[in-house]
Amino acid sequence: MTTPTIGIIGLGAMGLGIAQVFAAAGHPVRATDANPDSRATARDRLSASLQPRIDKGAMTEADRAALLSRLIVTDRVEDIAPADMVVEAIVERLPAKQSVFSLLEDHLSSQAVLATNTSSLSVAAIARGLAHPERLLGLHFFNPAPVMRLVELIPHAATTAQALTTARSLTEAAGKTVIQCADRPGFIVNRCARPYYGEALALLEEGRSAPEIDAAMTAAGYRLGPFALIDLIGADINLAATESLSTAMGHHPRYHVFAALKAQVEKGALGRKTGTGFTLPATDTPPPPDAAAIALRIEATLANEGAWLLSEGGTTAEGIDTALKLGLNFPRGPFEIARTQGPATILDTLAKLEAAAPAHLKTRYLPAPGLAP
């Protein structure tokens, strides 16, 4: 049986990482990019990214040569034609993505699957205008794609079962954990992660310090506290994601854009890439006496957001838990939190937060239907 060919549109860090994933799994990969420099340097960049594995003895020179031999960089989108599945990883602009898929439709076989790696756009909107929208779906990899195990699989209303099965089987065979979710703003991870940052910012607004909030969460088993995670991602990136989701969700207080996050961006304290941020320069801060209460508050909002997402359909509690653990390295997912803390404790925590909430956060803590004990 012929090994399916994978097409990649976009050879930036994400597209090249996805190309590596499938080439490492033995697939012929045909890839292109609108930028000639990106095409010209793709193989050298991929080779360089594999050097640390060779240095550690995890890969031989022969292995690298074999992987690189499976990557064919083409000058035109049309040259992707032999692909059985094409993954698009270009700029997050709807017209650009629609244009690429419209062009691809004219050249691919009728059975080829079209996948967008979008992290923020509606899959249905990307499919709009295609002659065969039923073969398009979302396949959201996380950065860096060769390392992160999670991939979110997102159908829109017209996506066929065959397209979903093909995308899932090819991606799982390449070593990824695939979690299906609905075509809603933020999918699973980017949506359910918002309370981790947002409730920490609410605590900051109340006068707590970023280092003590982070210390409370690391004491509760989280690898990085919310502010260290913002500094790692970049405050500008976090702000853009928060504003996008807030707009998409009708500016509900659960997705409130806090002034402190805007201020960090305005003053250029973006985190690791600028050397200053919420937790930079670093200080050694012990957990505060009420660390458990801080952790419970943040975890209660995480549990609530997971329950709200589940109530909307399109995914499972297990899928949400797995996505948060793999996508953000959380020690437990929202439903594991609810079971550990107990639904009554979560509901009581939310009720107290709602009663004390300032005007701009009223209704933020109303419990999801599925949280009843």
mmCIF file of C-alpha atoms in Angstrom:
data_model
loop_
_atom_site.group_PDB
_atom_site.id
_atom_site.type_symbol
_atom_site.label_atom_id
_atom_site.label_comp_id
_atom_site.label_asym_id
_atom_site.label_seq_id
_atom_site.Cartn_x
_atom_site.Cartn_y
_atom_site.Cartn_z
ATOM 1 C CA MET A 1 0.000 0.000 0.000
ATOM 2 C CA THR A 2 1.338 3.446 -0.963
ATOM 3 C CA THR A 3 2.165 5.719 1.958
ATOM 4 C CA PRO A 4 -0.147 8.768 1.817
ATOM 5 C CA THR A 5 1.473 12.023 0.736
ATOM 6 C CA ILE A 6 1.048 15.058 2.976
ATOM 7 C CA GLY A 7 0.962 18.608 1.633
ATOM 8 C CA ILE A 8 2.013 21.614 3.709
ATOM 9 C CA ILE A 9 1.170 25.210 2.822
ATOM 10 C CA GLY A 10 3.361 27.615 4.782
ATOM 11 C CA LEU A 11 6.972 27.007 5.800
ATOM 12 C CA GLY A 12 7.272 29.188 8.863
ATOM 13 C CA ALA A 13 8.088 27.612 12.229
ATOM 14 C CA MET A 14 4.687 25.931 12.534
ATOM 15 C CA GLY A 15 4.392 24.691 8.957
ATOM 16 C CA LEU A 16 7.941 23.347 8.940
ATOM 17 C CA GLY A 17 7.295 21.667 12.297
ATOM 18 C CA ILE A 18 4.193 19.945 10.925
ATOM 19 C CA ALA A 19 6.173 18.875 7.859
ATOM 20 C CA GLN A 20 8.745 17.330 10.219
ATOM 21 C CA VAL A 21 6.037 15.438 12.107
ATOM 22 C CA PHE A 22 4.744 13.715 8.989
ATOM 23 C CA ALA A 23 8.136 13.202 7.346
ATOM 24 C CA ALA A 24 9.392 11.587 10.563
ATOM 25 C CA ALA A 25 6.403 9.227 10.380
ATOM 26 C CA GLY A 26 7.502 8.099 6.918
ATOM 27 C CA HIS A 27 5.233 10.198 4.718
ATOM 28 C CA PRO A 28 6.355 11.910 1.538
ATOM 29 C CA VAL A 29 5.782 15.619 2.227
ATOM 30 C CA ARG A 30 5.281 18.229 -0.478
ATOM 31 C CA ALA A 31 5.465 21.755 0.902
ATOM 32 C CA THR A 32 5.429 25.325 -0.344
ATOM 33 C CA ASP A 33 5.328 28.919 0.834
ATOM 34 C CA ALA A 34 4.517 32.200 -0.894
ATOM 35 C CA ASN A 35 7.857 33.597 0.304
ATOM 36 C CA PRO A 36 10.786 32.470 -1.900
ATOM 37 C CA ASP A 37 13.241 32.807 1.010
ATOM 38 C CA SER A 38 11.110 30.492 3.160
ATOM 39 C CA ARG A 39 11.126 27.913 0.388
ATOM 40 C CA ALA A 40 14.848 28.268 -0.243
ATOM 41 C CA THR A 41 15.840 27.860 3.405
ATOM 42 C CA ALA A 42 13.270 25.243 4.471
ATOM 43 C CA ARG A 43 15.463 22.172 4.190
ATOM 44 C CA ASP A 44 18.440 23.841 5.870
ATOM 45 C CA ARG A 45 16.227 25.089 8.716
ATOM 46 C CA LEU A 46 14.745 21.631 9.198
ATOM 47 C CA SER A 47 18.200 20.042 9.140
ATOM 48 C CA ALA A 48 19.445 22.535 11.750
ATOM 49 C CA SER A 49 16.433 21.895 13.993
ATOM 50 C CA LEU A 50 17.333 18.188 14.048
ATOM 51 C CA GLN A 51 20.953 18.795 15.078
ATOM 52 C CA PRO A 52 20.254 18.740 18.845
ATOM 53 C CA ARG A 53 18.765 15.251 18.452
ATOM 54 C CA ILE A 54 21.887 14.078 16.672
ATOM 55 C CA ASP A 55 24.069 15.668 19.340
ATOM 56 C CA LYS A 56 22.146 13.748 22.029
ATOM 57 C CA GLY A 57 22.355 10.487 20.136
ATOM 58 C CA ALA A 58 18.589 10.350 19.599
ATOM 59 C CA MET A 59 18.992 10.468 15.822
ATOM 60 C CA THR A 60 21.715 9.388 13.410
ATOM 61 C CA GLU A 61 22.955 11.305 10.395
ATOM 62 C CA ALA A 62 21.359 8.595 8.254
ATOM 63 C CA ASP A 63 18.027 9.144 10.003
ATOM 64 C CA ARG A 64 18.223 12.871 9.318
ATOM 65 C CA ALA A 65 19.124 12.310 5.689
ATOM 66 C CA ALA A 66 16.179 9.917 5.295
ATOM 67 C CA LEU A 67 13.766 12.395 6.884
ATOM 68 C CA LEU A 68 15.016 15.265 4.715
ATOM 69 C CA SER A 69 14.739 13.100 1.597
ATOM 70 C CA ARG A 70 10.989 12.853 2.211
ATOM 71 C CA LEU A 71 10.542 16.647 2.097
ATOM 72 C CA ILE A 72 10.010 18.108 -1.369
ATOM 73 C CA VAL A 73 9.746 21.900 -1.451
ATOM 74 C CA THR A 74 7.758 23.156 -4.437
ATOM 75 C CA ASP A 75 7.489 26.618 -5.963
ATOM 76 C CA ARG A 76 3.738 26.595 -6.512
ATOM 77 C CA VAL A 77 0.643 25.598 -4.568
ATOM 78 C CA GLU A 78 -0.444 23.624 -7.627
ATOM 79 C CA ASP A 79 2.550 21.308 -7.203
ATOM 80 C CA ILE A 80 1.022 19.986 -3.965
ATOM 81 C CA ALA A 81 -1.452 18.083 -6.168
ATOM 82 C CA PRO A 82 -0.393 14.483 -5.320
ATOM 83 C CA ALA A 83 -1.180 15.057 -1.621
ATOM 84 C CA ASP A 84 -3.806 12.941 0.145
ATOM 85 C CA MET A 85 -4.105 15.539 2.920
ATOM 86 C CA VAL A 86 -2.972 19.159 2.875
ATOM 87 C CA VAL A 87 -2.345 21.124 6.073
ATOM 88 C CA GLU A 88 -2.405 24.912 5.723
ATOM 89 C CA ALA A 89 -0.282 26.870 8.204
ATOM 90 C CA ILE A 90 -0.160 30.406 6.856
ATOM 91 C CA VAL A 91 -0.953 33.807 8.377
ATOM 92 C CA GLU A 92 -4.144 34.023 10.484
ATOM 93 C CA ARG A 93 -6.130 36.026 7.948
ATOM 94 C CA LEU A 94 -9.411 34.659 6.669
ATOM 95 C CA PRO A 95 -9.163 35.881 3.036
ATOM 96 C CA ALA A 96 -5.655 34.423 2.699
ATOM 97 C CA LYS A 97 -6.748 31.013 3.933
ATOM 98 C CA GLN A 98 -9.873 30.999 1.774
ATOM 99 C CA SER A 99 -7.794 31.888 -1.275
ATOM 100 C CA VAL A 100 -5.314 29.055 -0.671
ATOM 101 C CA PHE A 101 -8.009 26.415 -0.270
ATOM 102 C CA SER A 102 -9.918 27.679 -3.302
ATOM 103 C CA LEU A 103 -6.761 27.272 -5.384
ATOM 104 C CA LEU A 104 -6.047 23.834 -3.914
ATOM 105 C CA GLU A 105 -9.525 22.585 -4.828
ATOM 106 C CA ASP A 106 -8.718 22.949 -8.513
ATOM 107 C CA HIS A 107 -5.684 20.688 -8.310
ATOM 108 C CA LEU A 108 -6.235 17.985 -5.673
ATOM 109 C CA SER A 109 -8.007 14.683 -6.038
ATOM 110 C CA SER A 110 -11.648 14.640 -4.955
ATOM 111 C CA GLN A 111 -10.730 12.445 -1.960
ATOM 112 C CA ALA A 112 -7.974 14.685 -0.585
ATOM 113 C CA VAL A 113 -8.587 16.200 2.851
ATOM 114 C CA LEU A 114 -8.080 19.928 3.403
ATOM 115 C CA ALA A 115 -6.943 20.893 6.906
ATOM 116 C CA THR A 116 -6.381 24.326 8.394
ATOM 117 C CA ASN A 117 -4.058 24.804 11.345
ATOM 118 C CA THR A 118 -5.943 27.922 12.441
ATOM 119 C CA SER A 119 -5.917 28.662 16.165
ATOM 120 C CA SER A 120 -8.453 31.484 16.108
ATOM 121 C CA LEU A 121 -10.586 31.550 12.959
ATOM 122 C CA SER A 122 -13.880 29.794 12.312
ATOM 123 C CA VAL A 123 -13.368 26.623 10.296
ATOM 124 C CA ALA A 124 -16.827 27.089 8.764
ATOM 125 C CA ALA A 125 -15.857 30.595 7.653
ATOM 126 C CA ILE A 126 -12.685 29.279 6.007
ATOM 127 C CA ALA A 127 -14.763 26.642 4.189
ATOM 128 C CA ARG A 128 -17.296 29.199 2.956
ATOM 129 C CA GLY A 129 -17.169 29.604 -0.815
ATOM 130 C CA LEU A 130 -15.446 26.301 -1.538
ATOM 131 C CA ALA A 131 -16.956 24.004 -4.115
ATOM 132 C CA HIS A 132 -16.493 21.083 -1.712
ATOM 133 C CA PRO A 133 -16.503 22.479 1.839
ATOM 134 C CA GLU A 134 -17.304 19.019 3.188
ATOM 135 C CA ARG A 135 -13.666 17.911 2.972
ATOM 136 C CA LEU A 136 -12.278 20.831 4.979
ATOM 137 C CA LEU A 137 -11.630 20.628 8.723
ATOM 138 C CA GLY A 138 -9.413 22.109 11.398
ATOM 139 C CA LEU A 139 -6.232 20.333 12.487
ATOM 140 C CA HIS A 140 -4.730 22.565 15.155
ATOM 141 C CA PHE A 141 -1.173 21.639 16.116
ATOM 142 C CA PHE A 142 0.578 23.272 19.064
ATOM 143 C CA ASN A 143 4.004 24.882 18.929
ATOM 144 C CA PRO A 144 6.556 23.330 18.639
ATOM 145 C CA ALA A 145 4.661 20.789 16.562
ATOM 146 C CA PRO A 146 7.302 17.997 16.713
ATOM 147 C CA VAL A 147 7.273 18.128 20.530
ATOM 148 C CA MET A 148 3.679 18.890 21.529
ATOM 149 C CA ARG A 149 1.522 15.763 21.466
ATOM 150 C CA LEU A 150 -1.875 17.448 21.270
ATOM 151 C CA VAL A 151 -3.745 18.156 18.043
ATOM 152 C CA GLU A 152 -7.282 19.578 18.112
ATOM 153 C CA LEU A 153 -9.526 18.156 15.350
ATOM 154 C CA ILE A 154 -12.307 20.572 14.399
ATOM 155 C CA PRO A 155 -15.120 19.721 11.983
ATOM 156 C CA HIS A 156 -17.626 22.267 10.781
ATOM 157 C CA ALA A 157 -21.250 21.371 10.112
ATOM 158 C CA ALA A 158 -20.600 20.013 6.608
ATOM 159 C CA THR A 159 -17.374 18.058 7.257
ATOM 160 C CA THR A 160 -17.741 14.417 6.244
ATOM 161 C CA ALA A 161 -17.058 11.475 8.498
ATOM 162 C CA GLN A 162 -14.563 10.211 5.905
ATOM 163 C CA ALA A 163 -12.514 13.419 6.084
ATOM 164 C CA LEU A 164 -12.500 13.261 9.892
ATOM 165 C CA THR A 165 -11.442 9.613 9.897
ATOM 166 C CA THR A 166 -8.625 10.239 7.424
ATOM 167 C CA ALA A 167 -7.273 13.253 9.308
ATOM 168 C CA ARG A 168 -7.469 11.487 12.656
ATOM 169 C CA SER A 169 -5.821 8.270 11.479
ATOM 170 C CA LEU A 170 -2.949 10.012 9.687
ATOM 171 C CA THR A 171 -2.278 12.328 12.624
ATOM 172 C CA GLU A 172 -2.518 9.637 15.295
ATOM 173 C CA ALA A 173 -0.227 7.383 13.264
ATOM 174 C CA ALA A 174 2.290 10.253 13.323
ATOM 175 C CA GLY A 175 2.345 10.013 17.120
ATOM 176 C CA LYS A 176 -0.157 12.686 18.128
ATOM 177 C CA THR A 177 -3.090 12.607 20.549
ATOM 178 C CA VAL A 178 -6.095 13.890 18.614
ATOM 179 C CA ILE A 179 -9.021 15.458 20.482
ATOM 180 C CA GLN A 180 -12.139 16.409 18.561
ATOM 181 C CA CYS A 181 -13.934 19.611 19.471
ATOM 182 C CA ALA A 182 -16.585 21.951 18.120
ATOM 183 C CA ASP A 183 -15.952 24.837 15.745
ATOM 184 C CA ARG A 184 -16.281 27.480 18.452
ATOM 185 C CA PRO A 185 -14.014 30.378 19.473
ATOM 186 C CA GLY A 186 -10.810 29.161 21.093
ATOM 187 C CA PHE A 187 -11.638 25.482 20.448
ATOM 188 C CA ILE A 188 -10.619 23.719 23.712
ATOM 189 C CA VAL A 189 -7.223 24.861 24.943
ATOM 190 C CA ASN A 190 -7.270 28.529 23.996
ATOM 191 C CA ARG A 191 -10.728 28.891 25.490
ATOM 192 C CA CYS A 192 -10.368 26.840 28.663
ATOM 193 C CA ALA A 193 -6.978 28.393 29.424
ATOM 194 C CA ARG A 194 -8.448 31.887 29.751
ATOM 195 C CA PRO A 195 -9.438 31.549 33.445
ATOM 196 C CA TYR A 196 -5.892 30.502 34.350
ATOM 197 C CA TYR A 197 -4.635 33.880 33.203
ATOM 198 C CA GLY A 198 -7.816 35.853 33.804
ATOM 199 C CA GLU A 199 -8.423 34.903 37.418
ATOM 200 C CA ALA A 200 -4.776 35.546 38.213
ATOM 201 C CA LEU A 201 -5.208 39.020 36.707
ATOM 202 C CA ALA A 202 -8.372 39.500 38.783
ATOM 203 C CA LEU A 203 -6.332 38.689 41.904
ATOM 204 C CA LEU A 204 -3.656 41.134 40.753
ATOM 205 C CA GLU A 205 -6.349 43.777 40.322
ATOM 206 C CA GLU A 206 -7.336 43.151 43.953
ATOM 207 C CA GLY A 207 -3.809 43.859 45.140
ATOM 208 C CA ARG A 208 -2.073 40.477 45.173
ATOM 209 C CA SER A 209 1.363 40.224 43.570
ATOM 210 C CA ALA A 210 2.215 38.210 40.485
ATOM 211 C CA PRO A 211 5.053 36.270 42.194
ATOM 212 C CA GLU A 212 2.871 35.129 45.111
ATOM 213 C CA ILE A 213 0.030 34.083 42.789
ATOM 214 C CA ASP A 214 2.486 32.077 40.693
ATOM 215 C CA ALA A 215 4.015 30.558 43.832
ATOM 216 C CA ALA A 216 0.553 29.418 44.933
ATOM 217 C CA MET A 217 -0.050 27.666 41.619
ATOM 218 C CA THR A 218 3.346 25.972 41.441
ATOM 219 C CA ALA A 219 2.763 24.750 45.012
ATOM 220 C CA ALA A 220 -0.500 23.256 43.709
ATOM 221 C CA GLY A 221 1.417 21.264 41.095
ATOM 222 C CA TYR A 222 1.411 23.554 38.058
ATOM 223 C CA ARG A 223 4.695 23.631 36.178
ATOM 224 C CA LEU A 224 4.408 27.358 35.512
ATOM 225 C CA GLY A 225 2.264 29.924 37.282
ATOM 226 C CA PRO A 226 -0.097 32.032 35.154
ATOM 227 C CA PHE A 227 2.184 35.063 35.030
ATOM 228 C CA ALA A 228 5.280 33.035 34.198
ATOM 229 C CA LEU A 229 3.234 31.432 31.415
ATOM 230 C CA ILE A 230 2.195 34.855 30.104
ATOM 231 C CA ASP A 231 5.858 35.894 30.167
ATOM 232 C CA LEU A 232 6.826 32.735 28.288
ATOM 233 C CA ILE A 233 4.144 33.155 25.618
ATOM 234 C CA GLY A 234 4.522 36.925 25.427
ATOM 235 C CA ALA A 235 2.093 39.428 26.926
ATOM 236 C CA ASP A 236 1.322 40.745 23.438
ATOM 237 C CA ILE A 237 0.394 37.273 22.187
ATOM 238 C CA ASN A 238 -1.690 36.600 25.294
ATOM 239 C CA LEU A 239 -3.465 39.942 24.951
ATOM 240 C CA ALA A 240 -4.273 39.340 21.286
ATOM 241 C CA ALA A 241 -5.720 35.895 22.079
ATOM 242 C CA THR A 242 -7.727 37.283 25.005
ATOM 243 C CA GLU A 243 -9.133 40.188 22.995
ATOM 244 C CA SER A 244 -10.018 37.904 20.085
ATOM 245 C CA LEU A 245 -11.858 35.457 22.320
ATOM 246 C CA SER A 246 -13.569 38.255 24.252
ATOM 247 C CA THR A 247 -14.922 39.704 21.015
ATOM 248 C CA ALA A 248 -15.996 36.297 19.708
ATOM 249 C CA MET A 249 -17.813 35.539 22.987
ATOM 250 C CA GLY A 250 -19.713 38.812 23.061
ATOM 251 C CA HIS A 251 -17.457 40.422 25.701
ATOM 252 C CA HIS A 252 -18.804 38.170 28.434
ATOM 253 C CA PRO A 253 -17.107 38.947 31.776
ATOM 254 C CA ARG A 254 -15.593 35.425 31.793
ATOM 255 C CA TYR A 255 -13.301 36.729 29.037
ATOM 256 C CA HIS A 256 -12.690 40.186 30.470
ATOM 257 C CA VAL A 257 -9.552 41.895 29.153
ATOM 258 C CA PHE A 258 -7.791 43.173 32.265
ATOM 259 C CA ALA A 259 -6.094 46.555 32.325
ATOM 260 C CA ALA A 260 -2.879 45.116 33.797
ATOM 261 C CA LEU A 261 -2.344 42.924 30.720
ATOM 262 C CA LYS A 262 -2.903 45.874 28.392
ATOM 263 C CA ALA A 263 -0.469 47.941 30.452
ATOM 264 C CA GLN A 264 2.278 45.337 30.110
ATOM 265 C CA VAL A 265 1.965 45.481 26.337
ATOM 266 C CA GLU A 266 1.803 49.271 26.241
ATOM 267 C CA LYS A 267 5.063 49.583 28.186
ATOM 268 C CA GLY A 268 6.785 46.818 26.240
ATOM 269 C CA ALA A 269 7.205 44.439 29.197
ATOM 270 C CA LEU A 270 6.331 41.428 27.079
ATOM 271 C CA GLY A 271 8.145 38.727 29.034
ATOM 272 C CA ARG A 272 11.106 36.610 28.001
ATOM 273 C CA LYS A 273 11.495 38.211 24.593
ATOM 274 C CA THR A 274 12.063 41.636 26.170
ATOM 275 C CA GLY A 275 13.616 40.556 29.477
ATOM 276 C CA THR A 276 10.960 42.243 31.615
ATOM 277 C CA GLY A 277 7.471 41.078 32.486
ATOM 278 C CA PHE A 278 5.158 40.078 35.300
ATOM 279 C CA THR A 279 7.790 37.724 36.736
ATOM 280 C CA LEU A 280 10.952 39.127 35.147
ATOM 281 C CA PRO A 281 13.463 39.902 36.501
ATOM 282 C CA ALA A 282 12.827 36.749 38.517
ATOM 283 C CA THR A 283 12.469 36.728 42.302
ATOM 284 C CA ASP A 284 12.352 33.769 44.665
ATOM 285 C CA THR A 285 8.935 34.075 46.278
ATOM 286 C CA PRO A 286 7.575 31.450 48.699
ATOM 287 C CA PRO A 287 3.907 30.464 48.547
ATOM 288 C CA PRO A 288 1.755 32.850 50.638
ATOM 289 C CA PRO A 289 -0.131 31.550 53.698
ATOM 290 C CA ASP A 290 -3.370 31.439 51.686
ATOM 291 C CA ALA A 291 -1.811 29.645 48.703
ATOM 292 C CA ALA A 292 -4.436 26.879 48.817
ATOM 293 C CA ALA A 293 -7.263 29.442 48.638
ATOM 294 C CA ILE A 294 -5.637 31.163 45.655
ATOM 295 C CA ALA A 295 -5.230 27.841 43.859
ATOM 296 C CA LEU A 296 -8.834 26.841 44.629
ATOM 297 C CA ARG A 297 -10.137 30.113 43.239
ATOM 298 C CA ILE A 298 -8.263 29.744 39.954
ATOM 299 C CA GLU A 299 -9.099 26.049 39.684
ATOM 300 C CA ALA A 300 -12.801 26.717 40.357
ATOM 301 C CA THR A 301 -12.922 29.039 37.354
ATOM 302 C CA LEU A 302 -11.069 26.473 35.241
ATOM 303 C CA ALA A 303 -13.608 23.809 36.232
ATOM 304 C CA ASN A 304 -16.449 26.175 35.423
ATOM 305 C CA GLU A 305 -15.113 27.057 31.968
ATOM 306 C CA GLY A 306 -14.652 23.394 31.145
ATOM 307 C CA ALA A 307 -18.235 22.700 32.201
ATOM 308 C CA TRP A 308 -19.551 25.584 30.101
ATOM 309 C CA LEU A 309 -17.698 24.257 27.050
ATOM 310 C CA LEU A 310 -18.968 20.716 27.631
ATOM 311 C CA SER A 311 -22.553 21.995 27.919
ATOM 312 C CA GLU A 312 -22.286 23.397 24.386
ATOM 313 C CA GLY A 313 -21.558 19.964 22.874
ATOM 314 C CA GLY A 314 -19.014 18.739 20.362
ATOM 315 C CA THR A 315 -16.469 17.256 22.754
ATOM 316 C CA THR A 316 -16.156 15.187 25.939
ATOM 317 C CA ALA A 317 -15.080 15.805 29.511
ATOM 318 C CA GLU A 318 -12.187 13.389 29.030
ATOM 319 C CA GLY A 319 -11.188 15.181 25.839
ATOM 320 C CA ILE A 320 -11.177 18.568 27.580
ATOM 321 C CA ASP A 321 -9.070 17.220 30.452
ATOM 322 C CA THR A 322 -6.585 15.589 28.085
ATOM 323 C CA ALA A 323 -6.324 18.720 25.932
ATOM 324 C CA LEU A 324 -5.515 20.973 28.898
ATOM 325 C CA LYS A 325 -2.925 18.557 30.261
ATOM 326 C CA LEU A 326 -1.184 18.037 26.920
ATOM 327 C CA GLY A 327 -1.636 21.534 25.517
ATOM 328 C CA LEU A 328 -0.586 23.459 28.647
ATOM 329 C CA ASN A 329 1.156 20.839 30.789
ATOM 330 C CA PHE A 330 -1.490 21.260 33.484
ATOM 331 C CA PRO A 331 -1.317 18.596 36.209
ATOM 332 C CA ARG A 332 -5.083 18.016 35.944
ATOM 333 C CA GLY A 333 -7.935 19.064 33.704
ATOM 334 C CA PRO A 334 -11.132 20.939 34.634
ATOM 335 C CA PHE A 335 -13.204 17.834 35.335
ATOM 336 C CA GLU A 336 -10.433 16.212 37.354
ATOM 337 C CA ILE A 337 -10.338 19.443 39.369
ATOM 338 C CA ALA A 338 -14.087 19.250 39.964
ATOM 339 C CA ARG A 339 -13.822 15.636 41.117
ATOM 340 C CA THR A 340 -10.819 16.339 43.353
ATOM 341 C CA GLN A 341 -12.193 19.471 44.992
ATOM 342 C CA GLY A 342 -15.775 18.247 44.952
ATOM 343 C CA PRO A 343 -18.610 19.960 43.039
ATOM 344 C CA ALA A 344 -20.002 21.512 46.230
ATOM 345 C CA THR A 345 -16.668 23.221 46.967
ATOM 346 C CA ILE A 346 -16.417 24.509 43.400
ATOM 347 C CA LEU A 347 -19.987 25.860 43.500
ATOM 348 C CA ASP A 348 -19.475 27.462 46.901
ATOM 349 C CA THR A 349 -16.259 29.126 45.706
ATOM 350 C CA LEU A 350 -17.961 30.463 42.577
ATOM 351 C CA ALA A 351 -20.946 31.746 44.571
ATOM 352 C CA LYS A 352 -18.689 33.706 46.928
ATOM 353 C CA LEU A 353 -16.717 35.138 44.027
ATOM 354 C CA GLU A 354 -19.907 36.211 42.250
ATOM 355 C CA ALA A 355 -21.286 37.854 45.384
ATOM 356 C CA ALA A 356 -18.091 39.884 45.820
ATOM 357 C CA ALA A 357 -17.465 40.627 42.131
ATOM 358 C CA PRO A 358 -17.074 44.257 41.072
ATOM 359 C CA ALA A 359 -19.497 45.617 38.474
ATOM 360 C CA HIS A 360 -17.269 44.858 35.478
ATOM 361 C CA LEU A 361 -17.025 41.188 36.492
ATOM 362 C CA LYS A 362 -20.661 40.524 37.468
ATOM 363 C CA THR A 363 -21.927 37.206 35.980
ATOM 364 C CA ARG A 364 -18.305 36.063 35.514
ATOM 365 C CA TYR A 365 -18.719 33.339 38.127
ATOM 366 C CA LEU A 366 -22.198 32.026 37.360
ATOM 367 C CA PRO A 367 -21.913 28.213 37.354
ATOM 368 C CA ALA A 368 -22.281 26.092 34.247
ATOM 369 C CA PRO A 369 -25.241 23.668 34.122
ATOM 370 C CA GLY A 370 -23.063 20.592 34.531
ATOM 371 C CA LEU A 371 -21.503 21.653 37.836
ATOM 372 C CA ALA A 372 -24.437 20.655 40.030
ATOM 373 C CA PRO A 373 -23.378 18.029 42.610
#
